[in-house]
Amino acid sequence: MIEVDEVAKSFAVRRRAGLLRRSRTLVDAVDRISFTVAAGEFVGYLGPNGAGKSTTIKMLTGILTPSSGRIRVAGLDPARQRTALARRIGVVFGQRTTLWWDLPLRDSLTLVRHLYRVERSVHRARLAELTELLDLGSFLDTPVRQLSLGQRMRGDLAAALVHDPELLVLDEPTIGLDVISKATVRAFLTRLNEEQGTTILLTTHDLGDVERLCRRVMVIDHGQLTYDGSVQRLRETVDVDRLLIVDLAASAPPIEVDGARVVRTDGPRQWLAIPSDVNAAAVVAAVASRYEVEDISLREPGIEDVITRLYRTGVPTRS
Amino acid sequence: MVEAVRTYVLLAGTWMRSAAQYPASMVMLLLTQAVSSSLDLVAILIMFAHTPRLGGFSLAEVMFLYSTSGLSFSLADITLGTVERLGEHIRKGTLDTVLLRPVSPLLQIATEDFNPRRLGKLIPTGTMFVVALTRLDVHWTPVRVAVLPLMVAGGLWIFWALWVLSAAWQFAVVDGKQAGNSITYGGGFLTQYPLSIYGRDVLRGLTWVLPLAFVNWEPALYVLDRPDPLGLPVFFRFASPLVAAALSVLAALAWRGGLRRYQSTGS
């Protein structure tokens, strides 16, 4: 569905250098990345702000022309065949709506129908289905500017799917949504991927999205892919400390124990980091034998920690 | 092309329908637009209260020039005027969403907010055109009559190209709307009066550099049976379509180049 081969994109950035002079430097937003996504996959695309996520997505959708390299999406060259590609993919930007601000949602969806030349009868059936799945009924006739963020997001999803695209690209679709809206959107996306076989590529900062939705993750940092594989393997690949939380009977100087170090203290409570190659049980036993402990708990690293670690250090892709 | 027109009508229609939800406001805006455009006519009448001729042209002739340019300009403004918002779209990042749809961004931005109130400008200009025709002292040959619709169409075509050019300019200079407007609105304003009033040097510039003389001036010289102040051959009276075509090619290239260079915004 998506083939990206040695794709790079650099931007010219002008900086002020002196009173009238401007220096012009090239910044590599994306630096020769390659990957493929097969039909039916659900892929998470992660990376810190400014890593090149949006730039990649904009190249995949034909908004930006790559500086070099080759991209094929649904067999088309996005930059050259942007309009043809637009008919076959759906795109949602969480930060900005594709709906028309002043029009009621229903009219926006009608406009979208005209733009994508969807048959009236097909549109009606599709709209009924989307209305039910995304629960749009109560605000179909409300102007978009009056919708809540959650409603708008669902409206945007509907607009991106009116023409039944093969590939859905989502740029931070759950940003700013409350728990319930997130759940609705996630359930809908899972269903779309599993039942209709729509390929989904999603960028997000919400690791809940990744854990609940994606089978595969790609991580980009400083314009380069630092990881491409399953969520499971990502956890295993990246060394992340486990955290031991110890409640002592009374405040004490930092615990000294082999294999772990105190990272934080707060009165009688102390946090100890245990590297992945140290036996946690041994540390627990050692602490318990030498200190008066009220309570003790071990926290396994979450995907957040894994990703944070990955952003900071970067890990070469192992195959 | 047929497809583009069809899409244009569909999009403009949707916008009109949503504007029609507030009929009172729509009618008011249409009338305001019509009245404010009519004030220009008053200005001309006041001028002619002090002088019998303007740049060597009588009142009826000036009305003719004014209304032919006005018709071309208003039609272009109605159909394509909103493309001047391109810079805004680039700045806000909304051009991205426009580019995601399978329809030319030009069509999408041109139909944006399409509102019947835009038609308000046509009422006074159209009226003035009819009045000018009845008062002109011209020997109406079939060719002269045929030139009338062609000159309005040629002018419209030139203004279309200028509008796209001035929009494409905003790809390079995002806040270049004002500079762009000076060509479109400025051009609309300049060509409403006999170009002879601006002097020979300006007239040369408007023929060879920014060819606004072909909006209505050159064909009008033929219709009104006037000699060309620059002494250009008869061919020039009918050259408007060629000029328009050349400008369109230029505009298309600029627009495409701009799209290709487009860098989007962060997010």
Coordinates of C-alpha atoms in Angstrom, one line a residue:
Chain A
M1 CA 0.0 0.0 0.0
I2 CA 2.8 2.4 0.9
E3 CA 6.3 2.2 -0.4
V4 CA 8.9 4.7 0.7
D5 CA 12.4 4.4 -0.6
E6 CA 15.3 6.6 0.5
V7 CA 13.0 9.6 0.8
A8 CA 14.4 12.9 2.1
K9 CA 13.0 16.3 2.5
S10 CA 14.9 19.4 3.3
F11 CA 13.6 22.8 4.0
A12 CA 15.3 26.1 3.3
V13 CA 15.3 28.1 6.6
R14 CA 16.2 31.7 6.5
R15 CA 17.7 33.2 9.6
R16 CA 18.5 36.8 10.3
A17 CA 22.2 37.2 10.3
G18 CA 23.0 40.9 10.9
L19 CA 20.9 43.9 10.0
L20 CA 20.0 43.1 6.4
R21 CA 21.7 39.9 5.7
R22 CA 19.8 36.6 5.9
S23 CA 21.6 33.3 6.0
R24 CA 19.9 30.5 4.3
T25 CA 20.4 27.0 5.7
L26 CA 19.0 23.7 4.6
V27 CA 17.4 21.6 7.3
D28 CA 16.8 17.9 6.8
A29 CA 13.3 17.3 8.1
V30 CA 13.3 13.7 6.8
D31 CA 16.6 12.1 6.0
R32 CA 16.5 9.2 3.6
I33 CA 14.0 6.9 5.2
S34 CA 12.6 3.7 3.7
F35 CA 9.7 1.5 4.8
T36 CA 6.8 -0.3 3.3
V37 CA 3.3 -0.8 4.7
A38 CA 1.2 -3.7 3.4
A39 CA -2.5 -3.5 2.7
G40 CA -4.6 -4.1 5.9
E41 CA -1.9 -3.1 8.4
F42 CA -2.5 -0.8 11.3
V43 CA 0.8 1.1 11.9
G44 CA 1.7 3.6 14.5
Y45 CA 4.1 6.3 13.5
L46 CA 5.8 7.9 16.5
G47 CA 8.3 10.6 17.1
P48 CA 8.9 13.7 19.2
N49 CA 7.7 17.1 17.9
G50 CA 9.8 18.2 14.9
A51 CA 11.0 14.6 14.3
G52 CA 9.6 14.6 10.8
K53 CA 6.3 12.8 11.3
S54 CA 4.1 15.4 9.7
T55 CA 6.5 16.0 6.9
T56 CA 6.4 12.3 6.1
I57 CA 2.7 12.3 6.1
K58 CA 2.5 15.4 3.9
M59 CA 4.8 13.7 1.4
L60 CA 2.7 10.5 1.5
T61 CA -0.4 12.5 0.7
G62 CA 1.2 14.6 -2.0
I63 CA 1.0 18.0 -0.2
L64 CA 4.8 18.2 -0.1
T65 CA 7.2 17.2 -2.9
P66 CA 10.1 15.1 -1.6
S67 CA 13.6 16.5 -2.2
S68 CA 14.8 13.0 -3.2
G69 CA 13.7 9.4 -3.1
R70 CA 10.7 7.5 -4.4
I71 CA 7.3 7.2 -2.9
R72 CA 4.4 5.1 -4.0
V73 CA 1.0 5.1 -2.3
A74 CA -1.6 2.8 -3.7
G75 CA 0.7 2.5 -6.7
L76 CA 0.7 6.3 -7.4
D77 CA 3.3 9.0 -7.1
P78 CA 1.7 11.3 -4.5
A79 CA 3.3 14.6 -5.6
R80 CA 2.6 14.1 -9.3
Q81 CA -0.7 12.3 -9.0
R82 CA -2.1 14.1 -6.0
T83 CA -5.7 14.4 -7.1
A84 CA -5.9 10.8 -8.3
L85 CA -4.5 9.7 -5.0
A86 CA -6.8 11.9 -3.0
R87 CA -9.8 9.8 -4.3
R88 CA -8.3 6.7 -2.8
I89 CA -7.1 7.8 0.6
G90 CA -8.6 9.5 3.5
V91 CA -6.7 11.9 5.7
V92 CA -7.5 13.4 9.1
F93 CA -5.4 16.1 10.8
G94 CA -6.3 16.1 14.5
Q95 CA -5.1 19.7 14.8
R96 CA -7.1 21.1 12.0
T97 CA -10.4 20.3 10.5
T98 CA -11.1 19.5 6.9
L99 CA -14.7 20.5 7.4
W100 CA -16.1 23.9 6.4
W101 CA -16.2 26.0 9.5
D102 CA -19.5 27.8 8.8
L103 CA -21.5 25.0 7.3
P104 CA -23.5 22.4 9.2
L105 CA -21.8 19.1 9.3
R106 CA -24.4 17.6 7.0
D107 CA -23.6 20.3 4.3
S108 CA -19.9 19.7 4.7
L109 CA -20.4 16.0 4.1
T110 CA -22.5 16.9 1.0
L111 CA -19.7 19.1 -0.3
V112 CA -17.3 16.2 0.3
R113 CA -19.6 13.9 -1.6
H114 CA -19.5 16.3 -4.6
L115 CA -15.7 16.7 -4.3
Y116 CA -15.2 13.0 -4.4
R117 CA -18.0 12.4 -6.8
V118 CA -19.7 9.8 -4.7
E119 CA -23.1 8.6 -6.0
R120 CA -26.0 10.0 -4.1
S121 CA -27.4 6.5 -3.1
V122 CA -24.0 5.2 -2.1
H123 CA -23.4 8.4 -0.1
R124 CA -26.8 8.0 1.7
A125 CA -26.0 4.4 2.8
R126 CA -22.5 5.3 3.8
L127 CA -23.6 8.3 5.7
A128 CA -26.2 6.3 7.6
E129 CA -23.6 3.8 8.5
L130 CA -21.0 6.4 9.6
T131 CA -23.7 8.3 11.6
E132 CA -24.5 5.1 13.5
L133 CA -20.9 4.0 14.1
L134 CA -19.6 7.5 15.1
D135 CA -22.8 8.6 16.7
L136 CA -23.2 11.7 14.6
G137 CA -27.0 11.9 14.7
S138 CA -27.3 14.6 17.4
F139 CA -25.1 17.2 15.7
L140 CA -25.4 16.6 11.9
D141 CA -27.2 19.9 11.5
T142 CA -25.0 22.0 13.8
P143 CA -22.5 24.3 12.1
V144 CA -19.0 22.9 12.5
R145 CA -17.7 25.9 14.5
Q146 CA -20.2 25.1 17.3
L147 CA -19.2 21.4 17.6
S148 CA -17.1 20.2 20.6
L149 CA -13.7 18.9 19.8
G150 CA -14.8 15.3 20.1
Q151 CA -17.8 15.8 17.8
R152 CA -15.7 17.7 15.3
M153 CA -13.2 14.8 15.3
R154 CA -15.9 12.3 14.6
G155 CA -17.2 14.6 11.9
D156 CA -13.7 14.8 10.4
L157 CA -13.4 11.0 10.4
A158 CA -16.8 10.7 8.7
A159 CA -15.6 13.2 6.0
A160 CA -12.4 11.3 5.4
L161 CA -14.4 8.1 4.9
V162 CA -17.3 9.2 2.8
H163 CA -15.5 7.9 -0.4
D164 CA -14.5 4.6 1.2
P165 CA -10.7 5.0 1.0
E166 CA -8.3 2.1 0.9
L167 CA -5.8 3.9 3.2
L168 CA -6.6 6.1 6.1
V169 CA -3.9 8.5 7.4
L170 CA -4.4 10.0 10.8
D171 CA -2.3 12.7 12.2
E172 CA -2.9 12.8 16.0
P173 CA -6.5 11.9 15.8
T174 CA -7.1 11.7 19.5
I175 CA -5.3 14.9 20.5
G176 CA -7.2 16.8 23.1
L177 CA -10.1 14.3 23.3
D178 CA -11.7 13.2 26.5
V179 CA -11.6 9.6 27.6
I180 CA -15.0 8.7 26.2
S181 CA -14.4 10.3 22.8
K182 CA -11.0 8.6 22.6
A183 CA -12.7 5.3 23.3
T184 CA -15.3 5.9 20.6
V185 CA -12.7 6.8 18.0
R186 CA -10.4 3.9 18.9
A187 CA -13.3 1.4 18.8
F188 CA -14.3 2.8 15.4
L189 CA -10.8 2.6 14.0
T190 CA -10.3 -1.0 15.1
R191 CA -13.5 -2.0 13.5
L192 CA -12.6 -0.2 10.3
N193 CA -9.3 -1.9 10.1
E194 CA -10.6 -5.4 11.0
E195 CA -13.9 -5.5 9.2
Q196 CA -13.3 -3.4 6.2
G197 CA -9.6 -4.1 5.8
T198 CA -8.7 -0.4 5.6
T199 CA -5.0 0.2 6.0
I200 CA -4.4 2.7 8.7
L201 CA -1.3 4.8 9.4
L202 CA -1.5 6.9 12.5
T203 CA 0.8 9.4 14.2
T204 CA 0.2 10.1 17.8
H205 CA 1.7 11.3 21.1
D206 CA -0.9 9.2 22.9
L207 CA 0.7 5.9 23.7
G208 CA -2.6 4.5 24.7
D209 CA -3.5 4.7 21.0
V210 CA -0.4 2.7 20.2
E211 CA -0.9 0.0 22.8
R212 CA -4.6 -0.5 22.0
L213 CA -4.6 0.0 18.2
C214 CA -1.3 -0.7 16.5
R215 CA 0.3 -4.0 15.8
R216 CA 3.3 -2.3 14.3
V217 CA 5.2 0.8 15.3
M218 CA 7.7 3.0 13.5
V219 CA 9.6 5.6 15.4
I220 CA 11.2 8.5 13.7
D221 CA 13.7 10.9 15.3
H222 CA 15.7 13.6 13.8
G223 CA 14.4 12.7 10.4
Q224 CA 15.6 9.0 10.7
L225 CA 13.7 5.8 11.4
T226 CA 15.0 4.6 14.7
Y227 CA 12.7 1.6 15.1
D228 CA 10.3 -0.4 12.9
G229 CA 8.7 -3.5 14.3
S230 CA 6.1 -4.8 16.7
V231 CA 5.1 -3.1 19.9
Q232 CA 6.1 -6.2 21.8
R233 CA 9.6 -6.3 20.4
L234 CA 10.0 -2.6 21.0
R235 CA 9.6 -3.2 24.7
E236 CA 12.1 -6.0 24.6
T237 CA 14.6 -4.1 22.4
V238 CA 14.9 -1.1 24.5
D239 CA 16.6 -1.3 27.9
V240 CA 14.4 0.5 30.4
D241 CA 14.8 0.5 34.1
R242 CA 12.0 -0.9 36.3
L243 CA 11.0 1.2 39.2
L244 CA 10.8 0.0 42.8
I245 CA 8.7 2.1 45.1
V246 CA 9.6 1.6 48.7
D247 CA 7.6 3.0 51.7
L248 CA 9.8 3.0 54.7
A249 CA 8.6 3.2 58.3
A250 CA 10.3 6.6 58.6
S251 CA 12.3 9.1 56.6
A252 CA 15.8 7.8 56.0
P253 CA 18.8 8.7 53.9
P254 CA 18.8 7.2 50.4
I255 CA 18.8 3.4 50.5
E256 CA 22.0 1.8 49.5
V257 CA 21.7 -1.5 47.9
D258 CA 23.5 -3.4 45.1
G259 CA 22.1 -3.3 41.6
A260 CA 19.7 -0.4 42.2
R261 CA 20.0 3.3 42.8
V262 CA 17.7 5.8 44.3
V263 CA 16.3 8.2 41.8
R264 CA 13.9 10.2 44.0
T265 CA 12.9 10.5 47.7
D266 CA 9.9 12.0 49.3
G267 CA 9.8 11.7 53.1
P268 CA 9.6 8.0 53.9
R269 CA 9.0 7.0 50.2
Q270 CA 11.9 6.3 47.9
W271 CA 12.0 5.4 44.3
L272 CA 14.7 3.0 43.1
A273 CA 15.6 2.3 39.5
I274 CA 16.5 -1.3 38.7
P275 CA 18.2 -1.9 35.3
S276 CA 16.7 -4.7 33.2
D277 CA 19.7 -7.1 33.7
V278 CA 19.4 -7.0 37.5
N279 CA 17.2 -9.5 39.3
A280 CA 14.4 -7.4 40.9
A281 CA 13.6 -10.1 43.5
A282 CA 17.1 -10.0 44.9
V283 CA 16.9 -6.2 45.2
V284 CA 13.5 -6.4 47.0
A285 CA 14.9 -9.1 49.4
A286 CA 18.0 -7.0 50.1
V287 CA 16.0 -3.8 50.8
A288 CA 13.5 -5.7 53.0
S289 CA 16.3 -7.4 55.1
R290 CA 18.1 -4.1 55.8
Y291 CA 15.3 -1.6 56.2
E292 CA 12.0 -1.5 58.0
V293 CA 9.6 -1.5 55.1
E294 CA 5.9 -0.7 55.2
D295 CA 5.1 -1.3 51.6
I296 CA 6.9 -2.1 48.4
S297 CA 5.8 -2.2 44.8
L298 CA 7.4 -2.8 41.4
R299 CA 6.4 -0.9 38.3
E300 CA 7.1 -2.4 34.9
P301 CA 8.1 0.1 32.3
G302 CA 5.1 1.4 30.2
I303 CA 5.4 2.1 26.6
E304 CA 5.9 5.8 27.6
D305 CA 9.1 4.9 29.2
V306 CA 10.2 2.8 26.3
I307 CA 9.6 5.6 23.9
T308 CA 11.1 8.3 26.1
R309 CA 14.2 6.2 26.3
L310 CA 14.2 5.6 22.6
Y311 CA 13.8 9.3 21.8
R312 CA 16.7 10.1 24.1
T313 CA 19.2 7.5 23.0
G314 CA 18.0 6.0 19.8
V315 CA 18.4 2.4 19.1
P316 CA 19.7 0.9 15.9
T317 CA 17.1 -1.2 14.1
R318 CA 17.7 -4.8 14.6
S319 CA 16.3 -7.3 12.2
Chain B
M1 CA -13.0 21.5 -18.5
V2 CA -16.7 20.5 -18.5
E3 CA -15.9 18.6 -15.3
A4 CA -14.3 21.6 -13.8
V5 CA -17.3 23.8 -14.5
R6 CA -19.6 21.1 -13.1
T7 CA -17.6 21.0 -9.9
Y8 CA -17.5 24.7 -9.7
V9 CA -21.3 25.0 -9.9
L10 CA -21.8 22.2 -7.4
L11 CA -19.4 23.8 -4.9
A12 CA -20.7 27.4 -5.4
G13 CA -24.2 26.0 -5.1
T14 CA -23.6 24.5 -1.8
W15 CA -22.1 27.7 -0.5
M16 CA -25.1 29.7 -1.9
R17 CA -27.5 27.4 -0.2
S18 CA -25.9 27.9 3.1
A19 CA -25.9 31.7 2.6
A20 CA -29.6 31.5 1.7
Q21 CA -30.3 30.3 5.2
Y22 CA -30.2 34.0 6.1
P23 CA -32.2 35.5 3.3
A24 CA -32.6 39.0 4.9
S25 CA -28.9 39.4 5.5
M26 CA -28.3 38.1 1.9
V27 CA -30.6 40.7 0.3
M28 CA -29.2 43.5 2.5
L29 CA -25.6 42.7 1.6
L30 CA -26.6 42.5 -2.1
L31 CA -28.2 45.9 -1.9
T32 CA -25.3 47.4 0.0
Q33 CA -22.9 46.1 -2.6
A34 CA -25.0 47.5 -5.4
V35 CA -25.4 51.0 -3.7
S36 CA -21.7 51.3 -2.9
S37 CA -20.8 50.4 -6.5
S38 CA -23.3 53.0 -7.8
L39 CA -21.4 55.7 -5.9
D40 CA -18.7 55.5 -8.5
L41 CA -21.2 56.6 -11.2
V42 CA -22.0 59.6 -9.1
A43 CA -18.3 60.5 -9.1
I44 CA -18.2 60.4 -12.9
L45 CA -21.3 62.6 -13.1
I46 CA -19.7 65.1 -10.8
M47 CA -16.6 65.2 -12.9
F48 CA -18.5 65.8 -16.0
A49 CA -20.4 68.6 -14.3
H50 CA -17.1 70.5 -14.5
T51 CA -15.7 69.4 -17.8
P52 CA -17.4 68.3 -21.0
R53 CA -14.6 65.8 -21.9
L54 CA -12.2 63.5 -19.9
G55 CA -9.0 62.6 -21.7
G56 CA -10.8 63.5 -24.9
F57 CA -13.9 61.3 -24.3
S58 CA -17.5 62.3 -23.8
L59 CA -19.7 61.2 -20.8
A60 CA -21.3 58.4 -22.8
E61 CA -17.9 57.2 -23.9
V62 CA -16.5 57.2 -20.4
M63 CA -19.6 55.4 -19.2
F64 CA -18.9 52.8 -21.9
L65 CA -15.3 52.3 -20.9
Y66 CA -16.2 52.3 -17.2
S67 CA -19.0 49.7 -17.6
T68 CA -17.1 47.4 -19.9
S69 CA -14.1 47.3 -17.6
G70 CA -16.5 47.1 -14.6
L71 CA -18.4 44.1 -16.1
S72 CA -15.2 42.2 -16.8
F73 CA -13.8 43.0 -13.4
S74 CA -17.0 42.2 -11.5
L75 CA -17.4 38.9 -13.3
A76 CA -13.8 38.0 -12.6
D77 CA -14.2 39.1 -9.0
I78 CA -17.4 37.1 -8.5
T79 CA -16.0 33.9 -10.0
L80 CA -12.4 34.0 -8.9
G81 CA -12.0 36.8 -6.4
T82 CA -11.5 34.7 -3.3
V83 CA -8.3 33.2 -4.6
E84 CA -6.6 36.2 -3.1
R85 CA -7.1 34.3 0.2
L86 CA -4.4 31.9 -0.8
G87 CA -1.9 33.6 1.5
E88 CA -4.3 33.3 4.4
H89 CA -4.7 29.6 3.7
I90 CA -0.9 29.1 3.6
R91 CA -0.4 31.0 6.8
K92 CA -3.1 29.1 8.7
G93 CA -2.1 25.8 7.2
T94 CA -5.5 25.2 5.7
L95 CA -4.1 24.9 2.3
D96 CA -3.0 21.4 3.4
T97 CA -6.6 20.3 3.7
V98 CA -7.5 21.9 0.4
L99 CA -4.7 20.0 -1.2
L100 CA -6.0 16.7 0.2
R101 CA -9.2 16.9 -1.8
P102 CA -9.3 15.6 -5.3
V103 CA -10.3 18.9 -6.9
S104 CA -8.0 21.7 -8.1
P105 CA -7.2 24.0 -5.2
L106 CA -8.0 26.9 -7.5
L107 CA -11.6 25.7 -7.9
Q108 CA -11.9 25.1 -4.2
I109 CA -10.7 28.5 -3.1
A110 CA -12.5 30.3 -5.8
T111 CA -15.9 28.9 -4.7
E112 CA -15.2 29.4 -1.1
D113 CA -17.9 31.5 0.6
F114 CA -19.7 31.9 -2.7
N115 CA -22.4 34.3 -2.0
P116 CA -25.1 35.8 -4.2
R117 CA -24.3 39.2 -2.7
R118 CA -21.2 39.2 -4.9
L119 CA -23.7 39.7 -7.8
G120 CA -24.6 43.1 -6.3
K121 CA -21.8 44.7 -8.2
L122 CA -23.2 43.7 -11.5
I123 CA -26.5 45.6 -11.1
P124 CA -25.1 49.2 -11.4
T125 CA -22.4 48.3 -13.9
G126 CA -24.9 46.4 -16.1
T127 CA -27.3 49.3 -15.9
M128 CA -24.6 51.8 -16.8
F129 CA -23.5 49.6 -19.8
V130 CA -27.1 49.7 -21.2
V131 CA -27.4 53.4 -20.6
A132 CA -24.0 54.0 -22.3
L133 CA -25.0 51.9 -25.3
T134 CA -28.2 53.9 -25.8
R135 CA -26.4 57.2 -25.6
L136 CA -23.3 56.4 -27.7
D137 CA -23.0 58.2 -31.0
V138 CA -21.6 55.2 -32.9
H139 CA -22.4 53.7 -36.3
W140 CA -23.3 50.2 -35.3
T141 CA -21.9 47.7 -37.8
P142 CA -22.2 43.9 -37.3
V143 CA -18.5 43.7 -36.4
R144 CA -18.9 46.5 -33.8
V145 CA -21.8 44.7 -32.2
A146 CA -19.9 41.4 -32.2
V147 CA -16.9 43.1 -30.5
L148 CA -19.1 44.1 -27.5
P149 CA -19.5 40.6 -25.9
L150 CA -16.0 39.6 -27.0
M151 CA -14.4 42.6 -25.3
V152 CA -16.2 41.9 -22.0
A153 CA -15.1 38.2 -22.3
G154 CA -11.6 39.1 -23.2
G155 CA -11.4 41.5 -20.3
L156 CA -12.8 38.9 -18.0
W157 CA -10.2 36.4 -19.2
I158 CA -7.4 38.9 -18.6
F159 CA -8.6 39.6 -15.1
W160 CA -8.9 35.9 -14.4
A161 CA -5.3 35.5 -15.3
L162 CA -4.2 38.5 -13.3
W163 CA -6.1 37.1 -10.3
V164 CA -4.4 33.8 -10.5
L165 CA -1.0 35.5 -11.0
S166 CA -1.5 37.7 -8.0
A167 CA -2.5 34.6 -5.9
A168 CA 0.5 32.6 -7.1
W169 CA 2.6 35.5 -6.0
Q170 CA 1.5 34.7 -2.5
F171 CA 3.3 31.3 -2.6
A172 CA 6.5 33.3 -2.7
V173 CA 5.4 36.2 -0.4
V174 CA 2.8 34.9 2.0
D175 CA 1.6 38.4 3.0
G176 CA 1.7 39.6 -0.5
K177 CA -2.0 40.0 -0.8
Q178 CA -1.9 43.8 -0.8
A179 CA 0.7 43.9 -3.6
G180 CA -1.4 41.4 -5.5
N181 CA -4.5 43.5 -5.0
S182 CA -2.7 46.5 -6.5
I183 CA -2.7 44.6 -9.8
T184 CA -6.2 43.2 -9.7
Y185 CA -8.2 45.9 -8.0
G186 CA -5.7 48.6 -9.2
G187 CA -6.2 47.2 -12.7
G188 CA -9.9 47.2 -12.4
F189 CA -9.8 50.9 -11.3
L190 CA -7.3 52.0 -13.9
T191 CA -9.2 50.6 -16.9
Q192 CA -12.5 52.3 -15.8
Y193 CA -11.2 55.6 -17.2
P194 CA -9.9 56.4 -20.7
L195 CA -6.2 55.4 -20.5
S196 CA -5.3 58.5 -22.4
I197 CA -5.7 60.6 -19.2
Y198 CA -2.7 58.9 -17.7
G199 CA -0.2 60.1 -20.3
R200 CA 1.7 58.4 -23.0
D201 CA 4.4 56.8 -20.8
V202 CA 1.8 55.1 -18.5
L203 CA -0.1 54.1 -21.6
R204 CA 3.0 52.4 -23.0
G205 CA 3.5 50.6 -19.8
L206 CA -0.1 49.4 -19.7
T207 CA 0.3 48.1 -23.3
W208 CA 3.7 46.4 -23.1
V209 CA 4.5 45.7 -19.5
L210 CA 1.2 45.1 -17.6
P211 CA -1.1 44.8 -20.6
L212 CA -4.2 46.2 -19.0
A213 CA -4.9 48.2 -22.2
F214 CA -6.3 45.0 -23.7
V215 CA -9.0 44.7 -21.0
N216 CA -11.2 47.2 -22.8
W217 CA -9.2 50.2 -24.1
E218 CA -7.9 48.7 -27.3
P219 CA -11.2 47.1 -28.4
A220 CA -13.1 50.2 -27.2
L221 CA -11.0 52.4 -29.6
Y222 CA -12.3 50.2 -32.4
V223 CA -16.0 50.4 -31.2
L224 CA -15.8 54.1 -30.6
D225 CA -13.9 54.6 -33.9
R226 CA -11.0 56.5 -32.2
P227 CA -7.4 56.6 -33.3
D228 CA -4.8 54.9 -31.1
P229 CA -2.8 57.6 -29.2
L230 CA 0.3 55.3 -29.5
G231 CA -0.4 54.8 -33.2
L232 CA -0.5 51.0 -32.9
P233 CA -1.8 49.0 -35.9
V234 CA -5.4 47.9 -36.1
F235 CA -4.3 44.4 -35.2
F236 CA -3.9 45.5 -31.6
R237 CA -7.7 46.3 -31.3
F238 CA -8.4 42.6 -31.6
A239 CA -5.4 41.3 -29.8
S240 CA -7.1 40.9 -26.4
P241 CA -7.6 37.1 -26.6
L242 CA -3.9 36.6 -27.5
V243 CA -2.8 38.7 -24.6
A244 CA -5.2 36.9 -22.3
A245 CA -3.9 33.5 -23.5
A246 CA -0.3 34.5 -22.9
L247 CA -1.2 35.8 -19.5
S248 CA -3.0 32.6 -18.7
V249 CA 0.0 30.5 -19.6
L250 CA 2.1 32.7 -17.4
A251 CA -0.4 32.4 -14.6
A252 CA -0.6 28.6 -14.9
L253 CA 3.2 28.3 -14.8
A254 CA 3.4 30.5 -11.7
W255 CA 0.6 28.6 -10.0
R256 CA 2.2 25.3 -10.6
G257 CA 5.6 26.4 -9.6
G258 CA 4.2 27.9 -6.4
L259 CA 2.4 24.6 -5.6
R260 CA 5.6 22.6 -6.1
R261 CA 7.6 25.0 -3.9
Y262 CA 5.0 25.0 -1.2
Q263 CA 6.5 24.1 2.1
S264 CA 3.4 23.8 4.3
T265 CA 3.5 24.9 7.9
G266 CA 4.7 23.0 11.0
S267 CA 2.4 20.7 13.0

